[in-house]
mmCIF file with all atom_site columns, C-alpha atoms in Angstrom:
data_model
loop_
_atom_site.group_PDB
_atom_site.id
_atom_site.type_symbol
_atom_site.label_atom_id
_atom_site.label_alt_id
_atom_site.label_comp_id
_atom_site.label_asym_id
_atom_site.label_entity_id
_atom_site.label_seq_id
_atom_site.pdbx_PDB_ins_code
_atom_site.Cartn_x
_atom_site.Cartn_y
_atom_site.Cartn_z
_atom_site.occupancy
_atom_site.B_iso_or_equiv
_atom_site.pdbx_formal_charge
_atom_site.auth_seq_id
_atom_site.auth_comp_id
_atom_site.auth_asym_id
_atom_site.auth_atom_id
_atom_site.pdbx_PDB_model_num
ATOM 1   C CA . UNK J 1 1   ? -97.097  159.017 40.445  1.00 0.00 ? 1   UNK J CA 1
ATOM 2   C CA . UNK J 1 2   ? -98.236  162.309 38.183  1.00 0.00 ? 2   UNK J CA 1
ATOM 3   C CA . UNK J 1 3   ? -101.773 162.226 36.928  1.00 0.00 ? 3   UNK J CA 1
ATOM 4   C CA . UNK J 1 4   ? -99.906  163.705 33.500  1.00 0.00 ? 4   UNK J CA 1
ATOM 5   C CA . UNK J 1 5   ? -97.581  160.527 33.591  1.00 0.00 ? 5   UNK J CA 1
ATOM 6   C CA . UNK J 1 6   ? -100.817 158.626 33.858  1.00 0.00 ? 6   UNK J CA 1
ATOM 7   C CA . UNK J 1 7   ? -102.338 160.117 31.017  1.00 0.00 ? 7   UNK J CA 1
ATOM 8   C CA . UNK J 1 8   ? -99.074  159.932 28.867  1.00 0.00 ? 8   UNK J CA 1
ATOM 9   C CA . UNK J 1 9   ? -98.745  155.735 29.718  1.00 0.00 ? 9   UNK J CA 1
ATOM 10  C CA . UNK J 1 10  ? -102.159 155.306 28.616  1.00 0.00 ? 10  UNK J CA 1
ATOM 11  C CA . UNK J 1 11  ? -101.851 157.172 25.341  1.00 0.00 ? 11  UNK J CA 1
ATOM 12  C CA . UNK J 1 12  ? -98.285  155.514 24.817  1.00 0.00 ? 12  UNK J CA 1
ATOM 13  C CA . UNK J 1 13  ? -100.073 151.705 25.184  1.00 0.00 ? 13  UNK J CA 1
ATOM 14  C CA . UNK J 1 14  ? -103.198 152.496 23.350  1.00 0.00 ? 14  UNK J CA 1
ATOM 15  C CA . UNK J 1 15  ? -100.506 153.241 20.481  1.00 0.00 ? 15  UNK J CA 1
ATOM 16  C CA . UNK J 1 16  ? -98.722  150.282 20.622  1.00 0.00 ? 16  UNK J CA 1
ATOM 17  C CA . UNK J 1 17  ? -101.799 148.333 21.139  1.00 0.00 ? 17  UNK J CA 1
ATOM 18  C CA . UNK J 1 18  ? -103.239 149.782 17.735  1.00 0.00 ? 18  UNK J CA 1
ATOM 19  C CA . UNK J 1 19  ? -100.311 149.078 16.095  1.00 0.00 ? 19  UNK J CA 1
ATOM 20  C CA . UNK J 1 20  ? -99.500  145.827 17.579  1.00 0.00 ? 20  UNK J CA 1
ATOM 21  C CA . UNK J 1 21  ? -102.878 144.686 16.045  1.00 0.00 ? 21  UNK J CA 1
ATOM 22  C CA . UNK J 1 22  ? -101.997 146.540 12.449  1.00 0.00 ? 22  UNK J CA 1
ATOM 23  C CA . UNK J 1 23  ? -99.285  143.972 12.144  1.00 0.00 ? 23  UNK J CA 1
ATOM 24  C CA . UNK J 1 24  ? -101.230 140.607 13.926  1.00 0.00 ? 24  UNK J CA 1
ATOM 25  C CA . UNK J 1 25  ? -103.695 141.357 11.263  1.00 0.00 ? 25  UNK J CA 1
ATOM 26  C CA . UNK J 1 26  ? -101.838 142.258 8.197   1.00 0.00 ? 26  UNK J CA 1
ATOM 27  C CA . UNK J 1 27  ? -99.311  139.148 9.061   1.00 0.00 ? 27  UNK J CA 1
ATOM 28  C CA . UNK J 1 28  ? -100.522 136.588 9.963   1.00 0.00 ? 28  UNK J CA 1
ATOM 29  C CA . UNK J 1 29  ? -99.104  134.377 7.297   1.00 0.00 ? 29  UNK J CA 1
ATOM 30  C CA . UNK J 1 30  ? -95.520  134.932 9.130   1.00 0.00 ? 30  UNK J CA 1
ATOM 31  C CA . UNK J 1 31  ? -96.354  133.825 12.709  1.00 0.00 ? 31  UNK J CA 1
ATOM 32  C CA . UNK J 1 32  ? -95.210  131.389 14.356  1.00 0.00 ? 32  UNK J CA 1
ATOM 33  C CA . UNK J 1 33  ? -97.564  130.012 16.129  1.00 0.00 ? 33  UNK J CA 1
ATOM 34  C CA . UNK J 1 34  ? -97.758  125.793 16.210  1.00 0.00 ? 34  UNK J CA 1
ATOM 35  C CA . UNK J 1 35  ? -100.645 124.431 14.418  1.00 0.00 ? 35  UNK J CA 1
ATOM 36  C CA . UNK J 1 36  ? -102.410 121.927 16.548  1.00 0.00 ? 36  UNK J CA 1
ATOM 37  C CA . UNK J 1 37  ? -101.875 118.642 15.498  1.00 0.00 ? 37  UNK J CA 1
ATOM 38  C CA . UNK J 1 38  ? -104.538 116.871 13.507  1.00 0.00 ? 38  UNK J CA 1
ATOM 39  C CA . UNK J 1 39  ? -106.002 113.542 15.186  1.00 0.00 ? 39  UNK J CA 1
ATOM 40  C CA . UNK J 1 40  ? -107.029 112.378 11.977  1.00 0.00 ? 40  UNK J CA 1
ATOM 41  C CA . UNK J 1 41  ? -103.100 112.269 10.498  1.00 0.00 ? 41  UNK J CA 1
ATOM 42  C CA . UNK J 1 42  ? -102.437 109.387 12.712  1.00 0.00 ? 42  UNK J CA 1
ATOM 43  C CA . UNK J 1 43  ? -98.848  110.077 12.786  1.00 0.00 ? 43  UNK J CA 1
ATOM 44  C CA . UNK J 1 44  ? -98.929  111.792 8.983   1.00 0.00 ? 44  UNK J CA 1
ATOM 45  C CA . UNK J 1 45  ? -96.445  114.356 8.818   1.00 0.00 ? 45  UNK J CA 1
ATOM 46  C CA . UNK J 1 46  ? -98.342  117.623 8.817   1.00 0.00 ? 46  UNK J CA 1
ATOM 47  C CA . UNK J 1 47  ? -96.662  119.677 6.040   1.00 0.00 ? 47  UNK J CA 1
ATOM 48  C CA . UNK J 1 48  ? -97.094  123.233 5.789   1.00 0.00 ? 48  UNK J CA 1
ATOM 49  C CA . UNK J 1 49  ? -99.775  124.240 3.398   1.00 0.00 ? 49  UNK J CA 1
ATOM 50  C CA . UNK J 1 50  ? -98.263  125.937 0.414   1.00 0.00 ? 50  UNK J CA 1
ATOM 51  C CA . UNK J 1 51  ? -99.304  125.396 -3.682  1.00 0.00 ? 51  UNK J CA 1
ATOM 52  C CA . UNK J 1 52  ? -97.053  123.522 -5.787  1.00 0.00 ? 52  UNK J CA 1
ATOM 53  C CA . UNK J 1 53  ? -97.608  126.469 -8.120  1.00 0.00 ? 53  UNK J CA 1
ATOM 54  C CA . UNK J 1 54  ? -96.114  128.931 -6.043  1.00 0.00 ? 54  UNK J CA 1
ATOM 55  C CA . UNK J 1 55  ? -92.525  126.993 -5.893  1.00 0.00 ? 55  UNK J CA 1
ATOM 56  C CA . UNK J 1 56  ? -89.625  127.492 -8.254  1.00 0.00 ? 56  UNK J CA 1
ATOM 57  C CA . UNK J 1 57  ? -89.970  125.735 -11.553 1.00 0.00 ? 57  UNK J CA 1
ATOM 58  C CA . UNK J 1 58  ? -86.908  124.082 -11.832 1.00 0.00 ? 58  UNK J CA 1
ATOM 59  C CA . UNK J 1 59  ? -84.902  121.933 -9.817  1.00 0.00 ? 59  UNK J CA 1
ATOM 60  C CA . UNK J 1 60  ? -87.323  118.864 -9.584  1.00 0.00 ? 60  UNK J CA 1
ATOM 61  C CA . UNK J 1 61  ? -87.204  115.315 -10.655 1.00 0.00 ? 61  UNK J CA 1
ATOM 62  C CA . UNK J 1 62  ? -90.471  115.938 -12.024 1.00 0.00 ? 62  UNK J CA 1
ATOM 63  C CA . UNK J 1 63  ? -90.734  119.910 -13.098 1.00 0.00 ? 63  UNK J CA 1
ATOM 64  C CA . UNK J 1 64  ? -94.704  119.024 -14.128 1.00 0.00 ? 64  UNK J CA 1
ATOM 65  C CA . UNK J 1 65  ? -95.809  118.345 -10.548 1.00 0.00 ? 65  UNK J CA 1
ATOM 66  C CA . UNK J 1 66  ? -92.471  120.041 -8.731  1.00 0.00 ? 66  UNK J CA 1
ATOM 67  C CA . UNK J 1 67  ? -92.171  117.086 -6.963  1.00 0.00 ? 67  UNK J CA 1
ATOM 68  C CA . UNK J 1 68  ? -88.873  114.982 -6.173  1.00 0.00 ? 68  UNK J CA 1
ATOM 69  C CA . UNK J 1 69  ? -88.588  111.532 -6.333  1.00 0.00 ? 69  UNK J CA 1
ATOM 70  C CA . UNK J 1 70  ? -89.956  110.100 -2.513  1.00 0.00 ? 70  UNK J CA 1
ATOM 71  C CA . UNK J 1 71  ? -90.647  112.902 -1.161  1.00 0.00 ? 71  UNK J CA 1
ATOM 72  C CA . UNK J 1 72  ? -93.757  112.603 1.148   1.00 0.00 ? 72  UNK J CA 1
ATOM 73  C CA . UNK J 1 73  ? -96.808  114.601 -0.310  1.00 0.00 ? 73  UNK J CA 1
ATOM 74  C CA . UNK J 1 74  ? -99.242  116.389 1.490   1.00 0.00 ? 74  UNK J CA 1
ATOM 75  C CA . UNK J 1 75  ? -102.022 115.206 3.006   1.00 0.00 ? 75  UNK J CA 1
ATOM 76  C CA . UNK J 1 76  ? -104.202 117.948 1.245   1.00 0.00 ? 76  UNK J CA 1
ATOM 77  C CA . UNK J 1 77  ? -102.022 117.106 -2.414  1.00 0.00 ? 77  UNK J CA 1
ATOM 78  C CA . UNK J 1 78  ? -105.123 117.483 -4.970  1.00 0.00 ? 78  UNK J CA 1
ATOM 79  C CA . UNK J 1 79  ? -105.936 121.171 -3.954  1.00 0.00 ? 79  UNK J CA 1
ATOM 80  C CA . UNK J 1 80  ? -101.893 121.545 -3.836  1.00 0.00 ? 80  UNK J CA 1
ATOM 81  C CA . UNK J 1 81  ? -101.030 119.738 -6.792  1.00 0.00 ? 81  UNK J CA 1
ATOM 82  C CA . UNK J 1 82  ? -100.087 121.637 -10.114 1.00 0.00 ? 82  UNK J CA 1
ATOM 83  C CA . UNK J 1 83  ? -103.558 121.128 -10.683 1.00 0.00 ? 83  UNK J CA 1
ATOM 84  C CA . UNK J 1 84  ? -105.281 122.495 -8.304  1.00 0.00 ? 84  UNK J CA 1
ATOM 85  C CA . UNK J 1 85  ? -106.947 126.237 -8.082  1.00 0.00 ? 85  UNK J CA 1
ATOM 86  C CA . UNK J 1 86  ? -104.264 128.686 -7.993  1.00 0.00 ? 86  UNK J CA 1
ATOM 87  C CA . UNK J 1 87  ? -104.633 131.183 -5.137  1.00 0.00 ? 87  UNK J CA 1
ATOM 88  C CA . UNK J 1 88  ? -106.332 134.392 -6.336  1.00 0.00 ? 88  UNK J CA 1
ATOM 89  C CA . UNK J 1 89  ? -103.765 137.142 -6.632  1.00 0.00 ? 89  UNK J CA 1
ATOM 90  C CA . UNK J 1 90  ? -106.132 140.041 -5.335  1.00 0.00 ? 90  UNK J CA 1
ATOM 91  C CA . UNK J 1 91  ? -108.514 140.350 -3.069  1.00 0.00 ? 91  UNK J CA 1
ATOM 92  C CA . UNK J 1 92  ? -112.333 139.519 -3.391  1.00 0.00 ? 92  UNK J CA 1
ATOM 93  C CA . UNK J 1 93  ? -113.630 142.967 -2.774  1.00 0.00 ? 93  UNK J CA 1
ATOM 94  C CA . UNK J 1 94  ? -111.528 144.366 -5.707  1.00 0.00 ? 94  UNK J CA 1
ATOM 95  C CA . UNK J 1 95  ? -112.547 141.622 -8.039  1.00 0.00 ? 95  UNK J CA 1
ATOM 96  C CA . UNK J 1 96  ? -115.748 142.040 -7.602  1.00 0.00 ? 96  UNK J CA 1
ATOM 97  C CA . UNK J 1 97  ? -115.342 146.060 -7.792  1.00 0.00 ? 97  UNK J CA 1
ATOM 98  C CA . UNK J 1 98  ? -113.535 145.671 -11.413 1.00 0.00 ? 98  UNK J CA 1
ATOM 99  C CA . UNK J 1 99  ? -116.266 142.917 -12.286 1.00 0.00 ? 99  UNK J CA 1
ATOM 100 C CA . UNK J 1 100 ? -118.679 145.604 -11.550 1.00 0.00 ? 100 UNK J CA 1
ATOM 101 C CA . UNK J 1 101 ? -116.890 148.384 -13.558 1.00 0.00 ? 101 UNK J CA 1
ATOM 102 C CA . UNK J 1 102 ? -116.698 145.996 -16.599 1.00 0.00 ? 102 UNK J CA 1
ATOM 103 C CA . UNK J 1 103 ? -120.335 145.807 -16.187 1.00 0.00 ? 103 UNK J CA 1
ATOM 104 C CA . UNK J 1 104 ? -121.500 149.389 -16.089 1.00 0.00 ? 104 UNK J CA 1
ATOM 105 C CA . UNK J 1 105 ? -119.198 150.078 -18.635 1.00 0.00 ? 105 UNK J CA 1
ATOM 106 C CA . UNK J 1 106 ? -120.709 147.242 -21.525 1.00 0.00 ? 106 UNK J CA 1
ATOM 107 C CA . UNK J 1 107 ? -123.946 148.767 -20.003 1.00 0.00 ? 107 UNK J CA 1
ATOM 108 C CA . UNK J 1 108 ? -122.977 152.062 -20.695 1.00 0.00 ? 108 UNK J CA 1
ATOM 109 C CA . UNK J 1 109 ? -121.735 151.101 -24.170 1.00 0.00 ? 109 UNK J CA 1
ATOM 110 C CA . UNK J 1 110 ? -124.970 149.340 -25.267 1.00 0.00 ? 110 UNK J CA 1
ATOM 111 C CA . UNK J 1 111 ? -126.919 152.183 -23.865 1.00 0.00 ? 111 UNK J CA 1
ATOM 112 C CA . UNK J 1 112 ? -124.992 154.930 -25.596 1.00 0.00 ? 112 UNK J CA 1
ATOM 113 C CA . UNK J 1 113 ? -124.969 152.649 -29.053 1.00 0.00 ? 113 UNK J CA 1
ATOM 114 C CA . UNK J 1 114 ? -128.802 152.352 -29.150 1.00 0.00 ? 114 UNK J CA 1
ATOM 115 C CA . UNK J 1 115 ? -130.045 155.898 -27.665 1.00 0.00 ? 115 UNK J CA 1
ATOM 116 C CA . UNK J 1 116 ? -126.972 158.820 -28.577 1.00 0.00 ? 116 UNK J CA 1
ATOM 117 C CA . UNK J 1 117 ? -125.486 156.967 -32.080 1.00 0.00 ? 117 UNK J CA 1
ATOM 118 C CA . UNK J 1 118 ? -128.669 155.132 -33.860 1.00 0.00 ? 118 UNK J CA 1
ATOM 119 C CA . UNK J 1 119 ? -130.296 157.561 -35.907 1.00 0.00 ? 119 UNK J CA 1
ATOM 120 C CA . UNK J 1 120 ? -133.587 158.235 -36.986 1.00 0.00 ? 120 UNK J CA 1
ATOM 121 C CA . UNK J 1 121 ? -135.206 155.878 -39.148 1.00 0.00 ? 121 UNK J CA 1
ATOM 122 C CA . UNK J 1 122 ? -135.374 158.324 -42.569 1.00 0.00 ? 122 UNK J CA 1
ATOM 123 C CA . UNK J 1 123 ? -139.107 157.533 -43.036 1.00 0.00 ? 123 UNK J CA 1
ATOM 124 C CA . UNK J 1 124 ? -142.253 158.115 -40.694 1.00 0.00 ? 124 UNK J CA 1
ATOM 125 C CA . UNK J 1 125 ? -143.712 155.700 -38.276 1.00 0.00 ? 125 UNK J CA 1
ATOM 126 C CA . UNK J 1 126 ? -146.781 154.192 -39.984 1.00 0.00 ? 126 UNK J CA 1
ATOM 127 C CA . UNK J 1 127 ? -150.204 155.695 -37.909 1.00 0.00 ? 127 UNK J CA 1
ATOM 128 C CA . UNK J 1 128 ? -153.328 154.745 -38.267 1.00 0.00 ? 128 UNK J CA 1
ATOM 129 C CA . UNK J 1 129 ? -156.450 156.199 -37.492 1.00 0.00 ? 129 UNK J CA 1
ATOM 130 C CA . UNK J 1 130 ? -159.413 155.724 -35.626 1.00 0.00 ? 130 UNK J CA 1
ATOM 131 C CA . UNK J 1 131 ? -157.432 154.375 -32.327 1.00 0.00 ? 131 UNK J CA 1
ATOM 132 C CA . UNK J 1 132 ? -155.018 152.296 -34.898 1.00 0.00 ? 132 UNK J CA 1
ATOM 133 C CA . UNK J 1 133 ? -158.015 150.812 -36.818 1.00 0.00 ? 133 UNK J CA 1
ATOM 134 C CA . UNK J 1 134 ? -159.704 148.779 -33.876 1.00 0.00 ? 134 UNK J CA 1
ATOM 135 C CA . UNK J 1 135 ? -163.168 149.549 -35.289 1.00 0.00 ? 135 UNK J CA 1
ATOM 136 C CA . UNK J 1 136 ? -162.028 148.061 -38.280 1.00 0.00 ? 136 UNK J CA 1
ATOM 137 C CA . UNK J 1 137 ? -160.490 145.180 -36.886 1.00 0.00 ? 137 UNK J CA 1
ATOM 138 C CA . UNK J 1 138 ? -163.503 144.114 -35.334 1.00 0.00 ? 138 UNK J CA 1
ATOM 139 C CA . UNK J 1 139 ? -163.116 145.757 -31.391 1.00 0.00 ? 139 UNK J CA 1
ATOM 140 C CA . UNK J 1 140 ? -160.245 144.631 -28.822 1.00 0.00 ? 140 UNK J CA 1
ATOM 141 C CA . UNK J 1 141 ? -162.514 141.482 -28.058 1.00 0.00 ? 141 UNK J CA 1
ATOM 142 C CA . UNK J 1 142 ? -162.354 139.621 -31.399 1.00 0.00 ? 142 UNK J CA 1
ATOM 143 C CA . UNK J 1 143 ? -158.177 141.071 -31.603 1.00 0.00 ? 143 UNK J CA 1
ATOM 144 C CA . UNK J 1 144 ? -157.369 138.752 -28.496 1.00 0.00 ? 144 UNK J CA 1
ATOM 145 C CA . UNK J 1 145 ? -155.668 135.274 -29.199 1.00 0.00 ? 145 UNK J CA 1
ATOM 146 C CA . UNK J 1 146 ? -158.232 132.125 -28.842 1.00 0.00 ? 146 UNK J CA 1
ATOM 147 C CA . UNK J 1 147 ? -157.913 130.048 -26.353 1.00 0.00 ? 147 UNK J CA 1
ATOM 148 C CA . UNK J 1 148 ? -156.710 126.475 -27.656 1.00 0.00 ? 148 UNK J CA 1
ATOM 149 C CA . UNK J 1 149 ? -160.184 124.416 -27.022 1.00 0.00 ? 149 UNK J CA 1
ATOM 150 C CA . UNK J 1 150 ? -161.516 127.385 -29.527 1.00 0.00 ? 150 UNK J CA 1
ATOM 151 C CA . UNK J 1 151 ? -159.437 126.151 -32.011 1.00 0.00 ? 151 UNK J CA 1
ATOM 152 C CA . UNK J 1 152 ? -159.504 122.718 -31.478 1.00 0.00 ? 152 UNK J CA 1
ATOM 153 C CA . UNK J 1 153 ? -163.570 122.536 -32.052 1.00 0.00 ? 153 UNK J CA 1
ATOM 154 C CA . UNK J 1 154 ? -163.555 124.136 -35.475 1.00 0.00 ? 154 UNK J CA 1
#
């Protein structure tokens, strides 16, 4: 066999490869590989695992739980059930990205509000002198809060 054949058979399979494991990854929802069966059914039917939300509507004996009159539930029915937590329509890492956006945004709102639109008070800031009158105040010492037995002996 060529050495160029060689080459072009390995190139050719590393291709399908790669895109043989594109499509395992991106769909795996439609194989159809068998489940293995769960010792703890004990002869339970094992159902496939899909929301009551995400079925039609109509068509039911009971449209509120799209459910038909004897029909075996699943084993799994109160995270299936009508009332259970609807599967999240996008994924994770994007939610969490347009959380984040939301965030910096109100952040940059607040920010722009109080620094770039609040104006200037119209009067001056009140200064006083002499280091804001702590001579006359009696030094930092006598300024400090007193601690509670202090209080509590006068």
């Amino acid at each position: 066999m060529n050495s160029t054949n060689i080459v072009r058979r390995a190139v050719a399979s590393r291709s399908v490869a790669r895109h043989s494991t594109i499509l395992n990854t991106t769909r795996r929802y439609a194989s159809t590989q068998k489940e293995e069966v769960d010792p703890q059914l004990n002869g339970y039917p094992q159902l496939p695992f899909v929301s009551r939300g995400a079925l039609k509507p109509l068509g039911w004996d009971d449209n509120l739980t799209r459910t038909n009159f004897g029909e075996t539930i699943h084993e799994q029915d109160e995270v299936l059930s009508m009332w259970g937590p609807d599967v999240a329509p996008i994924d994770p890492n994007v939610a969490l990205r347009q959380f984040l956006y939301a965030v910096a945004g109100f952040v940059t709102f607040g920010l722009t509000v109080k620094y770039v639109l609040l104006p200037e008070p119209p009067a001056v800031r009140r200064t006083y002198p002499y280091d804001g009158l702590v001579k006359e105040l009696g030094g930092l010492e006598e300024n400090k809060a007193r601690p509670l037995e202090q209080e509590q002996d006068e």
